[in-house]
Coordinates of C-alpha atoms and ligand atoms in Angstrom, one line a residue:
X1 CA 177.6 117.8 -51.6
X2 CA 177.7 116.8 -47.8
X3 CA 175.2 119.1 -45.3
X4 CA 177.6 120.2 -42.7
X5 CA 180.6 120.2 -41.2
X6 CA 182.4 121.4 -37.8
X7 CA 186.0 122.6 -37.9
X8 CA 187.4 123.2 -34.2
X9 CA 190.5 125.4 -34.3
X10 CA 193.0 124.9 -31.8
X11 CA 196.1 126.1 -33.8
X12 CA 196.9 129.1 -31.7
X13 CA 199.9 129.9 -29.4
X14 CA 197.6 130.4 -26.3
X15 CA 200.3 133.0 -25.2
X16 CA 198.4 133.9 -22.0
X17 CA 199.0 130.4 -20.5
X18 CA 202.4 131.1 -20.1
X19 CA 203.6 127.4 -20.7
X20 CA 205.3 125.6 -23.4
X21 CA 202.5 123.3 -23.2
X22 CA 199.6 124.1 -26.2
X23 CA 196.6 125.8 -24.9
X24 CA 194.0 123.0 -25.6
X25 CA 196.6 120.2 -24.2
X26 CA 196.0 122.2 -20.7
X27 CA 194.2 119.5 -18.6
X28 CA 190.0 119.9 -17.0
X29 CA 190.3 117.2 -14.3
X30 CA 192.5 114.7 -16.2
X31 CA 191.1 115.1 -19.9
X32 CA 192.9 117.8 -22.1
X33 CA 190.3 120.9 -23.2
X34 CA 190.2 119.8 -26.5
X35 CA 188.9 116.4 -26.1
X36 CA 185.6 118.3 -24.0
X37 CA 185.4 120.3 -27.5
X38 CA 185.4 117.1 -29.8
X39 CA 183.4 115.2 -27.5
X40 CA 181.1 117.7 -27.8
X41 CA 180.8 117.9 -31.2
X42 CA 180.7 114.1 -31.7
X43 CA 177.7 113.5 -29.0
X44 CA 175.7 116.1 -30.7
X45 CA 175.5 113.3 -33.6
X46 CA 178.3 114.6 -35.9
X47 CA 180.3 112.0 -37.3
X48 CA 184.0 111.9 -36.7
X49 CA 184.6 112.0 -40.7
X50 CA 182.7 115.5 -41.0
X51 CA 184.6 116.5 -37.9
X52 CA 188.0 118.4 -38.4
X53 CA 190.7 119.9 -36.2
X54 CA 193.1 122.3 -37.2
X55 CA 196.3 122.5 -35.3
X56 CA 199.5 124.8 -35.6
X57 CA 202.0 125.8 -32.7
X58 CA 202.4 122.6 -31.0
X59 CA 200.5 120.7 -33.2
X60 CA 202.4 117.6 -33.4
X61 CA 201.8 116.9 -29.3
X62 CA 198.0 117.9 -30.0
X63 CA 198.2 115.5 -33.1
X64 CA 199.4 112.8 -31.4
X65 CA 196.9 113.2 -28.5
X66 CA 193.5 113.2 -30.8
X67 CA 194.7 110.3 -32.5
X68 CA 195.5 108.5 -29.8
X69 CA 192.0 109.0 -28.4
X70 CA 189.4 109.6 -31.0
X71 CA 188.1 107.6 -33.8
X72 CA 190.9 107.6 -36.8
X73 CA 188.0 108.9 -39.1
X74 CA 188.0 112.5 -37.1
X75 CA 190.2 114.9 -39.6
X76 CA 193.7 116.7 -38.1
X77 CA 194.3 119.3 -40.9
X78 CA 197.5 122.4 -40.2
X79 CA 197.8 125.9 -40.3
X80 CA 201.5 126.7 -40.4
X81 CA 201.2 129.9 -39.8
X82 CA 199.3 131.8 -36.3
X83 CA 198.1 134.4 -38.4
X84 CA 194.3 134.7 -36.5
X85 CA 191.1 133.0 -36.6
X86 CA 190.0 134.3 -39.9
X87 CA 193.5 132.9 -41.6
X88 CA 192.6 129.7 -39.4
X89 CA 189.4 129.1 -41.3
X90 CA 190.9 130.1 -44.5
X91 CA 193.7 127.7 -43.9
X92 CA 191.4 124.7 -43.9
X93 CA 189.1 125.8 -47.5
X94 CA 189.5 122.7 -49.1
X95 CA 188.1 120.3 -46.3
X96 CA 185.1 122.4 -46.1
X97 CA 184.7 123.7 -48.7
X98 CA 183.2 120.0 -50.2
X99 CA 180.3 120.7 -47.9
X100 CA 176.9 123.3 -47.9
X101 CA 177.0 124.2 -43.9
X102 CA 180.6 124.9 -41.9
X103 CA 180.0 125.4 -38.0
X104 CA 183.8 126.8 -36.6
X105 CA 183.7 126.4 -32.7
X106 CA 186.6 127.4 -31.4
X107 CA 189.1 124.9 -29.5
X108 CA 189.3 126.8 -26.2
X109 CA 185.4 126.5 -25.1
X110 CA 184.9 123.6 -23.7
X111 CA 181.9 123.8 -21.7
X112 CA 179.7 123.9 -24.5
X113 CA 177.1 121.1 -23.9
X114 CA 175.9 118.6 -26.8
X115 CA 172.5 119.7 -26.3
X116 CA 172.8 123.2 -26.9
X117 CA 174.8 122.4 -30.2
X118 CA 172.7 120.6 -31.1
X119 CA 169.8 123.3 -31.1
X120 CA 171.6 125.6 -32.5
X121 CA 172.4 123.7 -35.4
X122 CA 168.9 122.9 -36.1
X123 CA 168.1 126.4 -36.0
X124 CA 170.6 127.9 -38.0
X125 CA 169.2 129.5 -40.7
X126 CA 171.1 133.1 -41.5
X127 CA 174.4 133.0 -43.9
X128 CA 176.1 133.3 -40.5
X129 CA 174.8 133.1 -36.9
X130 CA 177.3 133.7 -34.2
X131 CA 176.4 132.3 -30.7
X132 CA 176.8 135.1 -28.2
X133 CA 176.2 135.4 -24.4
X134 CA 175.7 137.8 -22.0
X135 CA 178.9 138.2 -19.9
X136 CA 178.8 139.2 -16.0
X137 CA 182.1 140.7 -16.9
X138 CA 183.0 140.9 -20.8
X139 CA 186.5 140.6 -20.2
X140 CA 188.4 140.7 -23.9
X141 CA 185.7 139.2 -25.4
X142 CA 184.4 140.4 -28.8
X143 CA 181.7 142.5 -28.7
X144 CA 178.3 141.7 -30.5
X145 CA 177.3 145.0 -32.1
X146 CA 173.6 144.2 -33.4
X147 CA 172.1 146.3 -36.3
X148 CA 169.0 146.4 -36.9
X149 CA 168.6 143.4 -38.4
X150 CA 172.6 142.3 -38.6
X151 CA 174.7 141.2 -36.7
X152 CA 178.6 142.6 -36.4
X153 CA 181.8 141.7 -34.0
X154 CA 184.2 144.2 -32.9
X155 CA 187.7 142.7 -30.8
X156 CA 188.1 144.1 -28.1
X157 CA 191.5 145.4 -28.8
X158 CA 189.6 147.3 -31.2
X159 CA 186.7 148.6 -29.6
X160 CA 185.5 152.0 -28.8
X161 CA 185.1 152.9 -25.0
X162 CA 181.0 152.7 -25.7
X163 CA 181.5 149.5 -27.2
X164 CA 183.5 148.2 -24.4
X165 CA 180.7 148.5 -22.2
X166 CA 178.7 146.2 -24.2
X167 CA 177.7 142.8 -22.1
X168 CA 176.6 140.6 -25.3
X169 CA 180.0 138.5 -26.1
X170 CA 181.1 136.4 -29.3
X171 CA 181.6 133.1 -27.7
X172 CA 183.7 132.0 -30.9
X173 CA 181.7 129.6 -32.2
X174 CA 179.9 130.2 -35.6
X175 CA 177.7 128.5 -38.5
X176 CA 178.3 129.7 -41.7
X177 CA 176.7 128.9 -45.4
X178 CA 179.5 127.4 -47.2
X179 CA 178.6 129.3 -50.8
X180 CA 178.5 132.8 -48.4
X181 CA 181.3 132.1 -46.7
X182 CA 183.5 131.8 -50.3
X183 CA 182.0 135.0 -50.8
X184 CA 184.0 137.4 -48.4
X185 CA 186.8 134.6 -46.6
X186 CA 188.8 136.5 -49.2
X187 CA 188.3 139.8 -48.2
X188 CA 188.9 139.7 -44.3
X189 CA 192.1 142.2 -43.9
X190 CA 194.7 142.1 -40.7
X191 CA 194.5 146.1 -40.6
X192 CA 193.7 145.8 -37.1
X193 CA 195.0 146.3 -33.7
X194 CA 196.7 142.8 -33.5
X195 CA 197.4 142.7 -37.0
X196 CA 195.6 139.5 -37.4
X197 CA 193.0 138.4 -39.5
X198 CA 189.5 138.1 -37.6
X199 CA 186.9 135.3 -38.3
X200 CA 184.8 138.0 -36.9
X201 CA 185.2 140.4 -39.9
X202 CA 183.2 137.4 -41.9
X203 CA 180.0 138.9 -40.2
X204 CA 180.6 143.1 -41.6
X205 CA 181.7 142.3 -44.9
X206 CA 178.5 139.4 -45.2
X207 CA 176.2 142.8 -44.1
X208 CA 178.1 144.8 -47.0
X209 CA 177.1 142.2 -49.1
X210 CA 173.4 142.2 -47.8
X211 CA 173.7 138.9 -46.5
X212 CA 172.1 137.7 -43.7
X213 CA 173.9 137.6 -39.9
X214 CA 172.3 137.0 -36.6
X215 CA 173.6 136.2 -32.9
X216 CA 171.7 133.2 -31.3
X217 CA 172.4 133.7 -27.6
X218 CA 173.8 131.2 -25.4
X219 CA 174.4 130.8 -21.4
X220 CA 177.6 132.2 -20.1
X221 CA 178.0 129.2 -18.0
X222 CA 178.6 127.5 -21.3
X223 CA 180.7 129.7 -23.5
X224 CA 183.3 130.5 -21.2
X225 CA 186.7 130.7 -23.6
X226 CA 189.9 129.5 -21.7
X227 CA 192.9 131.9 -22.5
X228 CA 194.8 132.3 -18.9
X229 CA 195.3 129.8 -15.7
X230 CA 192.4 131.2 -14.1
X231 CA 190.0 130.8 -16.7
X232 CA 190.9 126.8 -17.1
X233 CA 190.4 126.6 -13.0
X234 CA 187.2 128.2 -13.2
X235 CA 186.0 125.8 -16.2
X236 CA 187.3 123.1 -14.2
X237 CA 185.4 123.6 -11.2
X238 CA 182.1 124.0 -13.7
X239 CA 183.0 120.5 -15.2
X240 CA 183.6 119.0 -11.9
X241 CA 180.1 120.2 -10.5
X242 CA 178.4 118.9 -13.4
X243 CA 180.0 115.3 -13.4
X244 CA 179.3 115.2 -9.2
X245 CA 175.3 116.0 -9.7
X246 CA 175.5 113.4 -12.6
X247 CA 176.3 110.5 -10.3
X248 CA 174.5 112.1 -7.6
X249 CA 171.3 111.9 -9.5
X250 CA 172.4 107.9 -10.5
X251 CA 172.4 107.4 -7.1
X252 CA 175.4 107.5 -6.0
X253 CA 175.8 109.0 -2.0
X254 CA 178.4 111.5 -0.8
X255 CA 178.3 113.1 2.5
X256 CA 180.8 116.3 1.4
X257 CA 180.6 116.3 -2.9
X258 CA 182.6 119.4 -2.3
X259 CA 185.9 117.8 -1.8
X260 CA 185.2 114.8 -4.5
X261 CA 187.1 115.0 -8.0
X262 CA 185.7 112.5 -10.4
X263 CA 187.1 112.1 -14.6
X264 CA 184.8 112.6 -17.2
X265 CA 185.9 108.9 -18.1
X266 CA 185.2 107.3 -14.6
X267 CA 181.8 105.1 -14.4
X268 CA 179.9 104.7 -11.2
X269 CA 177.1 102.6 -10.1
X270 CA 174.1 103.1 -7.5
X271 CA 174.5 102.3 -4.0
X272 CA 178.2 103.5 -4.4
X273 CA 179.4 105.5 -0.9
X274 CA 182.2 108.1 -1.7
X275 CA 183.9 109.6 1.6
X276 CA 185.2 113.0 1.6
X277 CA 188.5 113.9 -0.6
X278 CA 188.1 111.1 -3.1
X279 CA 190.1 111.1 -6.4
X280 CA 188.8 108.7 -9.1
X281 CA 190.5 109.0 -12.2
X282 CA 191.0 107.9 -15.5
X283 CA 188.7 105.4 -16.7
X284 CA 187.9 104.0 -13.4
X285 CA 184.9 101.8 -12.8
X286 CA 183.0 101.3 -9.1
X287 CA 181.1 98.8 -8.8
X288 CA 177.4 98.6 -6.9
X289 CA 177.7 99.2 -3.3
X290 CA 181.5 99.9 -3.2
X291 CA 182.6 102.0 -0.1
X292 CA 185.4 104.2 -1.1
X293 CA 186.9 105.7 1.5
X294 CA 188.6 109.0 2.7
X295 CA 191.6 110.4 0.9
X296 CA 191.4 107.1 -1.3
X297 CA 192.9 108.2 -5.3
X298 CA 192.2 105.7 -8.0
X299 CA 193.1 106.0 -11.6
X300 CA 191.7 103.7 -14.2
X301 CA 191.2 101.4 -11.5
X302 CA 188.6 98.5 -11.6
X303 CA 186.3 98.4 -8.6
X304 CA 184.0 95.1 -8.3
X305 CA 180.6 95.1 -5.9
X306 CA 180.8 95.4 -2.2
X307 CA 184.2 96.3 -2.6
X308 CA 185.2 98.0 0.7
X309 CA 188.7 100.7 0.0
X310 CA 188.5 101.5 3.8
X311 CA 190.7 105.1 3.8
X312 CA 193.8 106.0 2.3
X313 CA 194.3 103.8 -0.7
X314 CA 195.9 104.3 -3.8
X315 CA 195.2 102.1 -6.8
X316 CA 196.6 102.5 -10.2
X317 CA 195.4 100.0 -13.2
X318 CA 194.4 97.4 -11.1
X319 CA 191.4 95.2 -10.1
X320 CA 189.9 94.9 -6.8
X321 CA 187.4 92.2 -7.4
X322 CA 183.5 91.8 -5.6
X323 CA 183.8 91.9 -2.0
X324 CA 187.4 92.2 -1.5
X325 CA 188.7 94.8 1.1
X326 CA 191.5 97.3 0.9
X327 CA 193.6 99.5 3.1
X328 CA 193.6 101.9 5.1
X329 CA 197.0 102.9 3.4
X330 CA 198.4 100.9 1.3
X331 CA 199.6 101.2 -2.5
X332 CA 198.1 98.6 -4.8
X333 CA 200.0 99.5 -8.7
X334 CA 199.9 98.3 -11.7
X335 CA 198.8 95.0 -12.8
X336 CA 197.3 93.8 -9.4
X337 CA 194.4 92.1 -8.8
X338 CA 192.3 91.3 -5.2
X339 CA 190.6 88.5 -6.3
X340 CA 187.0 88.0 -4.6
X341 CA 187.2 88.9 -0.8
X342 CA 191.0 89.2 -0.9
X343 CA 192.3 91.8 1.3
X344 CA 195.4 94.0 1.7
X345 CA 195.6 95.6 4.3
X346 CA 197.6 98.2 6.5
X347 CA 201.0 99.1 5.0
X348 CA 200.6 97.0 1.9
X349 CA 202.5 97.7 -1.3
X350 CA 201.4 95.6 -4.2
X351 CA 203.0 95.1 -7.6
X352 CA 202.0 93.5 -10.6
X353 CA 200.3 90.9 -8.3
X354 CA 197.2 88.6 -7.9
X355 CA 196.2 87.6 -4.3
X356 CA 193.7 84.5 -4.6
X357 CA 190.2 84.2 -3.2
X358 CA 189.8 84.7 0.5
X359 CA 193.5 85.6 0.6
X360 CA 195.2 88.4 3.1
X361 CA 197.8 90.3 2.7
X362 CA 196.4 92.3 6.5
X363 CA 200.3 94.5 7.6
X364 CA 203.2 96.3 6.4
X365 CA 203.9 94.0 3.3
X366 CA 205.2 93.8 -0.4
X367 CA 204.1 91.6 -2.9
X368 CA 205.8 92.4 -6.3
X369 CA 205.8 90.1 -9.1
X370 CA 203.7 88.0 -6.8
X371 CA 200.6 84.9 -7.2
X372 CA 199.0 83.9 -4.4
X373 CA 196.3 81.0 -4.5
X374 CA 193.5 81.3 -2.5
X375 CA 193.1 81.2 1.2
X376 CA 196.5 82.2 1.7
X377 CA 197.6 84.4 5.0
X378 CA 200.7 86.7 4.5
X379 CA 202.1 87.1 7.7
X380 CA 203.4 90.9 9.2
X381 CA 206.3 92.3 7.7
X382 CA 206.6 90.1 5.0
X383 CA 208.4 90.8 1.3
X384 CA 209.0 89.5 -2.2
X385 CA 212.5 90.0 -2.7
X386 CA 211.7 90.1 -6.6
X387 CA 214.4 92.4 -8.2
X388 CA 218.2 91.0 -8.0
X389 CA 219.5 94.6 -9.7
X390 CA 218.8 93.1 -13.3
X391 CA 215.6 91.1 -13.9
X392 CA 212.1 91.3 -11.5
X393 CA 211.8 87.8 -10.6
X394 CA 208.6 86.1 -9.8
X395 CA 206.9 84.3 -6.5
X396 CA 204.6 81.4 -6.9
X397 CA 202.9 81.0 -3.7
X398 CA 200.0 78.1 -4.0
X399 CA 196.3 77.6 -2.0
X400 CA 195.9 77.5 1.7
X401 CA 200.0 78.3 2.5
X402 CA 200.5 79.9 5.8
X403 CA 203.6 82.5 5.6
X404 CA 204.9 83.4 8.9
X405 CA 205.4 87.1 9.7
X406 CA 208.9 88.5 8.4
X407 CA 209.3 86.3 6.1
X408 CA 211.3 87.1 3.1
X409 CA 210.5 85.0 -0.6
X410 CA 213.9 85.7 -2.6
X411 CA 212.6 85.4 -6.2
X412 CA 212.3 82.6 -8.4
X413 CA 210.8 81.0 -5.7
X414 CA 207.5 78.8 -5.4
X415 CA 205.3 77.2 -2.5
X416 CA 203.2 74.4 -3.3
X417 CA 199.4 74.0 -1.8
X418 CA 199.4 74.3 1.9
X419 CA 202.7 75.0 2.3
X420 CA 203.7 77.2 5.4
X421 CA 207.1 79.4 6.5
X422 CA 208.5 80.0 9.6
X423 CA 208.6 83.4 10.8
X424 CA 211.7 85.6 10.2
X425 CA 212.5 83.2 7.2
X426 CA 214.9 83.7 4.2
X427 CA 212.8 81.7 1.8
X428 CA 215.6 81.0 -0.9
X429 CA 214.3 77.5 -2.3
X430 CA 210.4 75.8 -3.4
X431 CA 208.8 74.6 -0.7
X432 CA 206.7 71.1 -1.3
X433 CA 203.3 70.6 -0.5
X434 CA 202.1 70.9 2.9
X435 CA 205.7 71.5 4.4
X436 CA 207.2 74.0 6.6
X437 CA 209.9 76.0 5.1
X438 CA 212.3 77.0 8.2
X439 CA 214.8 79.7 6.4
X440 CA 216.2 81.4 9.7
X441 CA 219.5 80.6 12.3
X442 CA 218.6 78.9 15.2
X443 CA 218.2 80.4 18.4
X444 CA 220.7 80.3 21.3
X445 CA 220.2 81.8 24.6
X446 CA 222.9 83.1 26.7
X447 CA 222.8 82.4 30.6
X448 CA 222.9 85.4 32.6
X449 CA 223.6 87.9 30.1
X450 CA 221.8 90.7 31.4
X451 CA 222.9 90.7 34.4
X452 CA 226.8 90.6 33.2
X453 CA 226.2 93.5 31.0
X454 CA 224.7 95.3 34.5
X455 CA 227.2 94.8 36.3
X456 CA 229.7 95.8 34.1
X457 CA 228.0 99.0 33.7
X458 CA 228.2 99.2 37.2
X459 CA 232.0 98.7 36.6
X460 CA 232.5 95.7 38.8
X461 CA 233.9 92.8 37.7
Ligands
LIG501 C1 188.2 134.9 -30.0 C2 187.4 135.9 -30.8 C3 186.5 136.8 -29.9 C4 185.7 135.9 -29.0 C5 186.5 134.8 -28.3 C6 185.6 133.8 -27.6 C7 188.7 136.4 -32.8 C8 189.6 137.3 -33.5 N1 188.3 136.7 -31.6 O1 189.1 135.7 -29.2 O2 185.7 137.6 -30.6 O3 185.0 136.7 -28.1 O4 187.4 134.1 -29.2 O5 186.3 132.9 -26.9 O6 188.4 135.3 -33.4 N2 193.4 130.0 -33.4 C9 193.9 129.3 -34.5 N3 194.7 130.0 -35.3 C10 195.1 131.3 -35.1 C11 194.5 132.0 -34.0 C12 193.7 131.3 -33.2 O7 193.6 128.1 -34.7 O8 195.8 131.8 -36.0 C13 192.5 129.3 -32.4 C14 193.0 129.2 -31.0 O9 193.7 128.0 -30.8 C15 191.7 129.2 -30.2 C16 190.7 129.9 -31.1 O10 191.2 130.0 -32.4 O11 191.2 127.9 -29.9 C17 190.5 131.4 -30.6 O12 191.7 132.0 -30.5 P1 192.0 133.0 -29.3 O13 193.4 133.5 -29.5 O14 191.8 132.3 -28.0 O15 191.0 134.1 -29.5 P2 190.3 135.0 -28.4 O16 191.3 136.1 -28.1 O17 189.8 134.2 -27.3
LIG502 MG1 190.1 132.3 -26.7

C-alpha cells in the first residue's frame, strides 16, 4: 500500500463568483487558482501520480487546463454531482482508498506555501488533523470547536451565536488516516443548513468513535479561501508581493515595486532595472542588466543581456536579443526577433519578423512578415505591404541595404546585399545587389504657381 496521497477538490459551483467561469479557473496575476494549489502540492515533493484533482461543474474547461499544464501523471477524477465537500471526498474512495494517508486541501486556497505543507505533513500524526488559523475576521469560515482533547468543525451556516464569535477557522485542508477515514465517510449526513454533506462532520463522528482529531494551526496570510471577487483581489495582491521581494532579494532593482506586476512563470536575472508600471507576463525571461522601462507589458517575451525596452513597449512571444534596444512605443508581436543590438524604435510595429545584427528599424514603421540582414537602416515611415486580402506575403531584405524613408515593399518582394530605395518608393519588384530601387513618379515643378493661385484668390486675373 502507497503512504500518502493529496486529493485537491475543485468540483464546486463557486456560486459567489458570480461568473460562468469555474471558481479555480479565476486568474492570480495570469495563472488560474488552481495551478497555485497543485504547484503547491507538487513542490512540497509529492509526486504528480499520488496527486489527484477532482472536478465537477465546469470540469471539462478545468480538465482541459491541468492537462494542458501539469505532468500527464497528475490524476483528474469527477464528482457529477455538487453535493458538498464530504460527498466530494466520498466521490473519489477508490483513488484513495489504495493508499494509508489522504491529505484533502481544498482547490480555492491558494496561498498555501510548499513549506508549510510540507511540515504539516511530517507532523501529522492524529486520525485527522485539520489545519486551522486564527482569522482577523472569521467571515463564513468553519469554526474550530476544540474539546479537550478533540477537535470538531461547526459551518458557519450552522453555528450558534457563541460559536460565531470564535476566531480559530477550518482553513479546508485536512490529513486523514486512510483505514479511519472508511470508518465514518459513510456516516456523514446532509441534515444541515445547506443540505450538504460536510467533510467537516468526518472530525465529530471520528470523536464518537474515540478516534483521535487535532487542529495544527496555520498563518491566516496563508489559508485565505477564495469564494467572492474580493477575496481573489486580495490573494492576488498577497501573491504579487511575495513574487516582487523574491526578485528583489535576487537582485533585481525597482525604484516603485508598488506599481510592478510580475507572473509566477516570469524569470529574472540580477542587475535587471524595472521602471515603474511594468507588466511581465507569462513565461517571460530578462536577461542580466536589461532596463525595462515605464509602462513597458511583456508576455512570454524573451529578453537577452543589456537589452534596453526604453518606455512604452509591448512585446508578445518574441526575442529581443543581448544588447538590442526597443521603443519608446512601439508593438513588437509574435514571432519577432531583434537580433543583437537591433533596434526598433519610435512608432514601430513588428510582425512575425527578424531584424539582423546592428539593424534599425528607428520611426513610425511596419515590418510584417519581414527578414532583414544585418546592418540594415529602415528609413521613416516605411511599410511591408505583406497581406494582399488572401495570403501574408513575405519581404526579403538582405545585409547593409539602405531603405529610404516612405518607402513601401509590396510583398513577395526581396533586396539583395547592399541594396538601397529611394524615398517615397513603391517597391513592387527584387532589387539586385548594390542597386538603387527608384519606385516613385518623377518630379515636375510648376513655374509660378503660387503666385497664380494668389492672385486668383485675390480675384484678379
Ligand atoms: C469550506 C469548509 C469550511 C472552511 C472553508 C475554508 C465545508 C463544508 N466547509 O467552506 O469549514 O472554513 O472551506 O476555505 O467543507 N467542492 C467540491 N465539491 C462540492 C463542494 C465543494 O469539490 O460538492 C470544493 C470546492 O470547489 C472548493 C472546496 O471544495 O474548492 C470548498 O468548497 P467551498 O464551497 O468553497 O466551501 P466553503 O464554503 O469555503
Ligand atoms: Mg471556499
Amino acid at each position: 500500500m502507497k503512504n500518502l496521497c493529496v486529493l485537491i477538490l475543485a468540483a464546486g459551483k463557486g456560486t459567489r463568483m458570480k461568473s460562468a467561469t469555474p471558481k479555480v479557473l479565476h486568474n492570480i496575476l495570469d495563472r488560474p487558482v488552481i495551478d497555485y494549489v497543485v504547484s503547491c502540492v507538487i513542490d512540497a515533493g509529492v509526486s504528480p501520480e499520488d496527486v489527484a484533482v477532482l472536478v465537477g461543474a465546469g470540469g471539462e474547461l478545468v480538465e482541459e487546463h491541468l492537462r494542458e499544464k501539469f505532468p500527464t501523471e497528475l490524476n483528474i477524477l469527477w464528482q457529477r454531482e455538487q453535493l458538498g465537500t464530504g460527498h466530494a471526498v466520498k466521490s473519489a474512495r477508490e483513488w484513495w482508498s489504495g493508499y494509508e494517508n489522504l491529505i484533502v486541501l481544498n482547490g480555492d486556497v491558494p496561498l498555501i506555501a510548499p513549506e508549510s505543507l510540507k511540515s504539516f505533513i511530517a507532523s501529522f500524526s492524529n486520525d485527522c488533523t485539520v489545519i486551522s488559523f486564527m482569522a482577523d475576521d472569521p467571515k463564513q469560515y468553519g469554526r474550530i470547536i476544540r474539546g479537550s482533547d478533540s477537535v470538531s468543525i461547526v459551518e458557519f451556516k450552522d453555528a450558534s451565536e457563541d460559536q460565531r464569535k470564535i476566531r480559530e477557522v477550518n482553513a479546508g485542508c485536512y490529513a486523514f488516516k486512510v483505514s479511519s477515514l472508511e470508518k465514518v465517510i459513510d456516516l456523514i449526513k446532509n441534515d444541515n443548513a445547506q443540505h450538504e454533506y460536510y467533510l467537516p462532520d468526518a472530525l465529530s463522528l471520528m470523536n464518537e468513535q474515540g478516534l483521535r482529531t487535532g487542529a495544527f494551526i496555520f498563518s491566516e496570510e496563508e489559508m485565505q479561501g477564495i469564494n467572492n471577487h474580493a477575496e481573489l483581489a486580495g490573494a492576488t495582491k498577497v501573491i504579487r508581493e511575495r513574487i516582487i521581494a523574491k526578485w528583489l532579494d535576487e537582485g533585481v532593482r525597482m525604484i516603485d515595486p508598488d506599481s510592478v506586476y510580475i507572473s509566477p512563470d516570469a524569470r529574472l536575472s540580477r542587475g535587471v532595472v524595472i521602471m515603474p508600471n511594468v507588466q511581465l507576463w507569462g513565461e517571460t525571461e530578462i536577461g542580466e542588466d536589461a532596463y525595462i522601462g515605464s509602462g513597458s507589458i511583456l508576455t512570454n517575451a524573451k529578453i537577452g543581456r543589456n537589452v534596453q525596452i526604453i518606455a512604452y513597449a509591448v512585446i508578445e512571444n518574441s526575442e529581443l536579443k543581448d544588447s538590442s534596444k526597443a521603443g519608446p512605443f512601439c508593438y513588437i508581436r509574435e514571432g519577432s526577433c531583434l537580433e543583437q543590438r537591433a533596434f526598433a524604435g519610435k512608432f514601430v510595429e513588428l510582425k512575425k519578423s527578424r531584424i539582423g545584427e546592428n539593424s534599425k528599424v528607428p520611426h513610425l514603421s511596419y515590418m510584417g512578415d519581414a527578414t532583414l540582414g544585418h546592418d540594415v537602416n529602415i528609413g521613416a515611415g516605411s511599410i511591408t505591404c505583406n497581406y494582399d486580402g488572401v495570403h501574408k506575403n513575405k519581404t526579403f531584405i538582405g545585409n547593409n541595404c539602405f531603405i529610404g524613408s516612405d518607402t513601401m515593399f509590396v510583398a513577395p518582394v526581396e533586396l539583395a546585399d547592399g541594396a538601397a530605395t529611394a524615398a517615397g518608393s513603391v517597391i513592387t519588384q527584387a532589387v539586385p545587389e548594390n542597386s538603387l530601387g527608384v519606385g516613385r513618379a518623377r518630379q515636375t515643378n510648376i513655374k509660378d504657381w503660387s503666385k497664380k493661385r494668389l492672385k486668383q484668390s485675390k480675384g484678379e486675373n
